[in-house]
CSV table of N, CA and C in Angstrom, one decimal:
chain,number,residue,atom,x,y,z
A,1,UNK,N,3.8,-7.1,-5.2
A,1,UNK,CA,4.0,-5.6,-5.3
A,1,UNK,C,4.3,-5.2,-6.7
A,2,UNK,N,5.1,-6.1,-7.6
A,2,UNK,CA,5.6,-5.8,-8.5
A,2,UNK,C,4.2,-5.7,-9.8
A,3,UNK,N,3.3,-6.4,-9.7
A,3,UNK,CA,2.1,-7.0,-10.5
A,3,UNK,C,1.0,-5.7,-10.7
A,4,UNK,N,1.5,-4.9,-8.9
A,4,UNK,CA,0.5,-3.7,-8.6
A,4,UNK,C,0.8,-2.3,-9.2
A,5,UNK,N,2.5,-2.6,-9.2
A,5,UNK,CA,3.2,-1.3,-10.2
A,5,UNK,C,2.8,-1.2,-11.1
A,6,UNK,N,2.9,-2.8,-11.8
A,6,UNK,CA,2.5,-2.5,-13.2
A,6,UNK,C,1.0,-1.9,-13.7
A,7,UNK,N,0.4,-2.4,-13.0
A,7,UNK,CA,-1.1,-2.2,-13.0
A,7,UNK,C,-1.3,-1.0,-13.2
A,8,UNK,N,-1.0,-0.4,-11.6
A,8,UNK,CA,-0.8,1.5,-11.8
A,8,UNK,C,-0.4,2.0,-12.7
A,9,UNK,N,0.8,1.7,-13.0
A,9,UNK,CA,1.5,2.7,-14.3
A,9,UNK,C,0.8,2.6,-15.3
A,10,UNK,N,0.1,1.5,-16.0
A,10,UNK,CA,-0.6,1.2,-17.4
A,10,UNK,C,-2.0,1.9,-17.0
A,11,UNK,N,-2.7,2.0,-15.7
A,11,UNK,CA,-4.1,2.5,-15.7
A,11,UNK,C,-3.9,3.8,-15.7
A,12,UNK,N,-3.0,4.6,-15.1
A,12,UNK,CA,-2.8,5.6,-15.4
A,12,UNK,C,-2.3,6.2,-16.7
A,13,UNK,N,-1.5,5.5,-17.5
A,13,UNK,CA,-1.3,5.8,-19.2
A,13,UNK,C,-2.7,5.9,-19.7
A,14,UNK,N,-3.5,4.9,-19.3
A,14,UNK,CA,-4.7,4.6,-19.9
A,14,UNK,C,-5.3,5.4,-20.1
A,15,UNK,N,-5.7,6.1,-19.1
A,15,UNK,CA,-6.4,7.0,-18.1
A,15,UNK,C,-6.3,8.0,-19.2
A,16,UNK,N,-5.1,8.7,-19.3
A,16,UNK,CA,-4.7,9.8,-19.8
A,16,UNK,C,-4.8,9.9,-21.3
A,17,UNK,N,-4.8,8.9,-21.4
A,17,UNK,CA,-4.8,8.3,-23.2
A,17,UNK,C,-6.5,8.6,-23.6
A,18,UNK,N,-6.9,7.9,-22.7
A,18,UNK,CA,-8.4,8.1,-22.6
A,18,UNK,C,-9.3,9.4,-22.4
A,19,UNK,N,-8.2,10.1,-22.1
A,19,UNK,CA,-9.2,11.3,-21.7
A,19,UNK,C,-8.8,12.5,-22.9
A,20,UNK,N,-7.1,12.2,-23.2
A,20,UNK,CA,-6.8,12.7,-24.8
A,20,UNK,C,-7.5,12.6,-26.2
A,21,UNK,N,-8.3,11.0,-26.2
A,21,UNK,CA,-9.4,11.2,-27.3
A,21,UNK,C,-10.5,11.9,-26.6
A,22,UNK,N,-11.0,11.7,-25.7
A,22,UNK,CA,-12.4,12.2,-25.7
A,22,UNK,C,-12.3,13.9,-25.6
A,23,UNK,N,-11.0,14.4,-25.0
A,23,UNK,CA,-10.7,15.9,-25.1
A,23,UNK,C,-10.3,16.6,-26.9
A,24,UNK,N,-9.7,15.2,-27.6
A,24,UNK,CA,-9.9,15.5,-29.0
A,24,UNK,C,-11.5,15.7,-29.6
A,25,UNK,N,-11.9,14.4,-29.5
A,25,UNK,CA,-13.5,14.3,-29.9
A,25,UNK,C,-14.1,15.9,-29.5
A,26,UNK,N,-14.3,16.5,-28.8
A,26,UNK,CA,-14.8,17.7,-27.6
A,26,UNK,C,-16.2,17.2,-27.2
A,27,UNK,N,-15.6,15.9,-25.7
A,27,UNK,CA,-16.7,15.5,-25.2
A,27,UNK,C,-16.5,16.6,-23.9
A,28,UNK,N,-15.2,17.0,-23.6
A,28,UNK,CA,-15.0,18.2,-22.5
A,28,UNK,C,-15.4,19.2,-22.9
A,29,UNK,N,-16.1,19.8,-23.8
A,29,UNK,CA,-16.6,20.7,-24.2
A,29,UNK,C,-18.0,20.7,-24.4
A,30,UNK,N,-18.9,19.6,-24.7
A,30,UNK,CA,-19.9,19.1,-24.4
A,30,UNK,C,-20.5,19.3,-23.1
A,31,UNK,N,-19.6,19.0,-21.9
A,31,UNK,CA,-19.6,18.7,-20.7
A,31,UNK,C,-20.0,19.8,-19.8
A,32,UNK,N,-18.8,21.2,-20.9
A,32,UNK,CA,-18.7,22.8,-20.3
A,32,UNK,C,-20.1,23.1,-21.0
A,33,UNK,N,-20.8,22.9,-22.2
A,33,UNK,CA,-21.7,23.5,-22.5
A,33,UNK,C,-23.0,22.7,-22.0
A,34,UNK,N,-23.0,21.8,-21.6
A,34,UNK,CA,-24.5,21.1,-21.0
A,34,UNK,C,-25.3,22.1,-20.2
A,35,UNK,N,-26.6,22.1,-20.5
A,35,UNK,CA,-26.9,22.6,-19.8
A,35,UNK,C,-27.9,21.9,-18.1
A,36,UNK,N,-27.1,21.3,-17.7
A,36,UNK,CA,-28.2,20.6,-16.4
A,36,UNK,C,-27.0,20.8,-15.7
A,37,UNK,N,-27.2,20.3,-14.5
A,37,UNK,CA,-26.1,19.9,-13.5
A,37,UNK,C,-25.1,18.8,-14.1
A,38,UNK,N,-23.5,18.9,-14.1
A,38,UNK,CA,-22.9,17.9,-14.6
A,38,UNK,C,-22.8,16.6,-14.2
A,39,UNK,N,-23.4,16.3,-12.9
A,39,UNK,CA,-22.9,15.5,-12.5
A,39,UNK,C,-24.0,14.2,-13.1
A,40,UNK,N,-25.0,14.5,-13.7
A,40,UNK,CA,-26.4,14.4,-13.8
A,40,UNK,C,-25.7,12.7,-15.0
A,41,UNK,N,-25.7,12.8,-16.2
A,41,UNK,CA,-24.9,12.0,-17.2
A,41,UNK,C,-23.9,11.8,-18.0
A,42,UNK,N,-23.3,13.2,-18.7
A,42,UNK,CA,-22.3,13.5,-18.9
A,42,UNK,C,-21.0,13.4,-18.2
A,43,UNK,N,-20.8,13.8,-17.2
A,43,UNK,CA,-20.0,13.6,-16.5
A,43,UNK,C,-19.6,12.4,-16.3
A,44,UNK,N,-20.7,11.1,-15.7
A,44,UNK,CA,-20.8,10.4,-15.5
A,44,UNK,C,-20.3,8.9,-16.5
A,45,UNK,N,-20.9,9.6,-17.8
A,45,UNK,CA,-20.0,9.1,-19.1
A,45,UNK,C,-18.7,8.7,-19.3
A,46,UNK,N,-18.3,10.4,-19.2
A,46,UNK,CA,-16.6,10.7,-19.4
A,46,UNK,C,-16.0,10.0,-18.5
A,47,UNK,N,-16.0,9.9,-16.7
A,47,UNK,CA,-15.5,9.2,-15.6
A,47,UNK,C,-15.4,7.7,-16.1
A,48,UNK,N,-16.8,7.0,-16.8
A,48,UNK,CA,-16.5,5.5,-17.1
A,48,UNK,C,-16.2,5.1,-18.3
A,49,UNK,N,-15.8,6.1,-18.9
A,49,UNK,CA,-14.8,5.8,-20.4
A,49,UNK,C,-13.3,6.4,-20.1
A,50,UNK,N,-13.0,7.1,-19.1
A,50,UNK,CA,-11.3,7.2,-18.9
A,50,UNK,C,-10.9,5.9,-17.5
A,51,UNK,N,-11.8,5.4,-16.9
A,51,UNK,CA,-11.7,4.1,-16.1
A,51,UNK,C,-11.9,3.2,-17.0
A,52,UNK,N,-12.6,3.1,-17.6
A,52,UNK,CA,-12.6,2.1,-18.5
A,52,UNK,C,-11.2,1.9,-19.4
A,53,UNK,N,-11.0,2.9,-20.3
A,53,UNK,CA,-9.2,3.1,-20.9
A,53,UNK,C,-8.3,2.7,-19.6
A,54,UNK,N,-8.1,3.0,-18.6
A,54,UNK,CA,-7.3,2.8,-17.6
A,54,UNK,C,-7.6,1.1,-17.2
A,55,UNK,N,-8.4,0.9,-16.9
A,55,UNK,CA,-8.9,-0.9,-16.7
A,55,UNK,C,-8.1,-1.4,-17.5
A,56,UNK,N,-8.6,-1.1,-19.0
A,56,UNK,CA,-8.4,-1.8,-20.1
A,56,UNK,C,-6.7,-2.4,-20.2
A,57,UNK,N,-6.0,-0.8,-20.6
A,57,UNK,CA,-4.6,-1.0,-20.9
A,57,UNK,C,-4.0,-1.6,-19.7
A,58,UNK,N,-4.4,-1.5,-18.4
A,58,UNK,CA,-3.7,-2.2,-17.0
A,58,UNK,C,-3.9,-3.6,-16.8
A,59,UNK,N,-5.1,-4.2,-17.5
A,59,UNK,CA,-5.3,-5.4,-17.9
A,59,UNK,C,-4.6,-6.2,-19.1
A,60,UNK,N,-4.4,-5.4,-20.3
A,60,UNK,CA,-3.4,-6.3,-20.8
A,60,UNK,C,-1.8,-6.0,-20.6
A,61,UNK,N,-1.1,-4.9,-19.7
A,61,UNK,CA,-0.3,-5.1,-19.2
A,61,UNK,C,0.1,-6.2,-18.3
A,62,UNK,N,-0.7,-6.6,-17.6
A,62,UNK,CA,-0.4,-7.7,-16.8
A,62,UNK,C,-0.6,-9.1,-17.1
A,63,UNK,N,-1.6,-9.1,-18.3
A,63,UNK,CA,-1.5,-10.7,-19.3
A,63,UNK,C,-0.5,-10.4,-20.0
A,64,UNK,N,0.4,-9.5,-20.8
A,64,UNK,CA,1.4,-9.6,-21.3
A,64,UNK,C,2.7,-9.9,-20.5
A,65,UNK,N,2.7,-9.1,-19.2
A,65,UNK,CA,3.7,-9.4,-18.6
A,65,UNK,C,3.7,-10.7,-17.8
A,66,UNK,N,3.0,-11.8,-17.7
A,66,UNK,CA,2.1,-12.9,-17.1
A,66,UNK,C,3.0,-13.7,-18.3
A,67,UNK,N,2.4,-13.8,-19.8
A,67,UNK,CA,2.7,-14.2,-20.8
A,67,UNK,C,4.5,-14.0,-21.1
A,68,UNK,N,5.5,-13.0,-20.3
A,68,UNK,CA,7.0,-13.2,-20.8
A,68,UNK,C,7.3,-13.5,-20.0
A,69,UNK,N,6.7,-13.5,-18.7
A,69,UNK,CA,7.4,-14.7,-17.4
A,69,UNK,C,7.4,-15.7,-17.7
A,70,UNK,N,8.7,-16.6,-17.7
A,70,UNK,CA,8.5,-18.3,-18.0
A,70,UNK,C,8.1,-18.7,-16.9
């Protein structure tokens, strides 16, 4: 349970971190100005680049905390 905490807490940092550059970059603005249906690529983008930041940093949270367990 404790392995799962950690997981959550860091994918969700991630997440959020992730979605802070691309809301810097203005890929959310990109997204509001498209013109097709969102769900079409854009969208679809953005969703696997803030999962992806969330994977990412939840995966080395848990090799790091792996790595100070003796």
């Amino acid at each position: 349970m404790g392995s799962f905490r950690i997981f959550a807490w860091w994918f969700i940092v991630g997440s959020t971190m992730a979605l802070s550059v691309i809301m810097l970059q203005g890929g959310i603005r990109e997204v509001l100005q498209a013109q097709g249906p969102l769900w079409e690529v854009k969208l679809a983008e953005l969703l696997t680049a803030i999962a992806g930041g969330g994977l990412l940093s939840g995966s080395i949270a848990l090799i790091l905390n792996r790595i100070k367990k003796p």
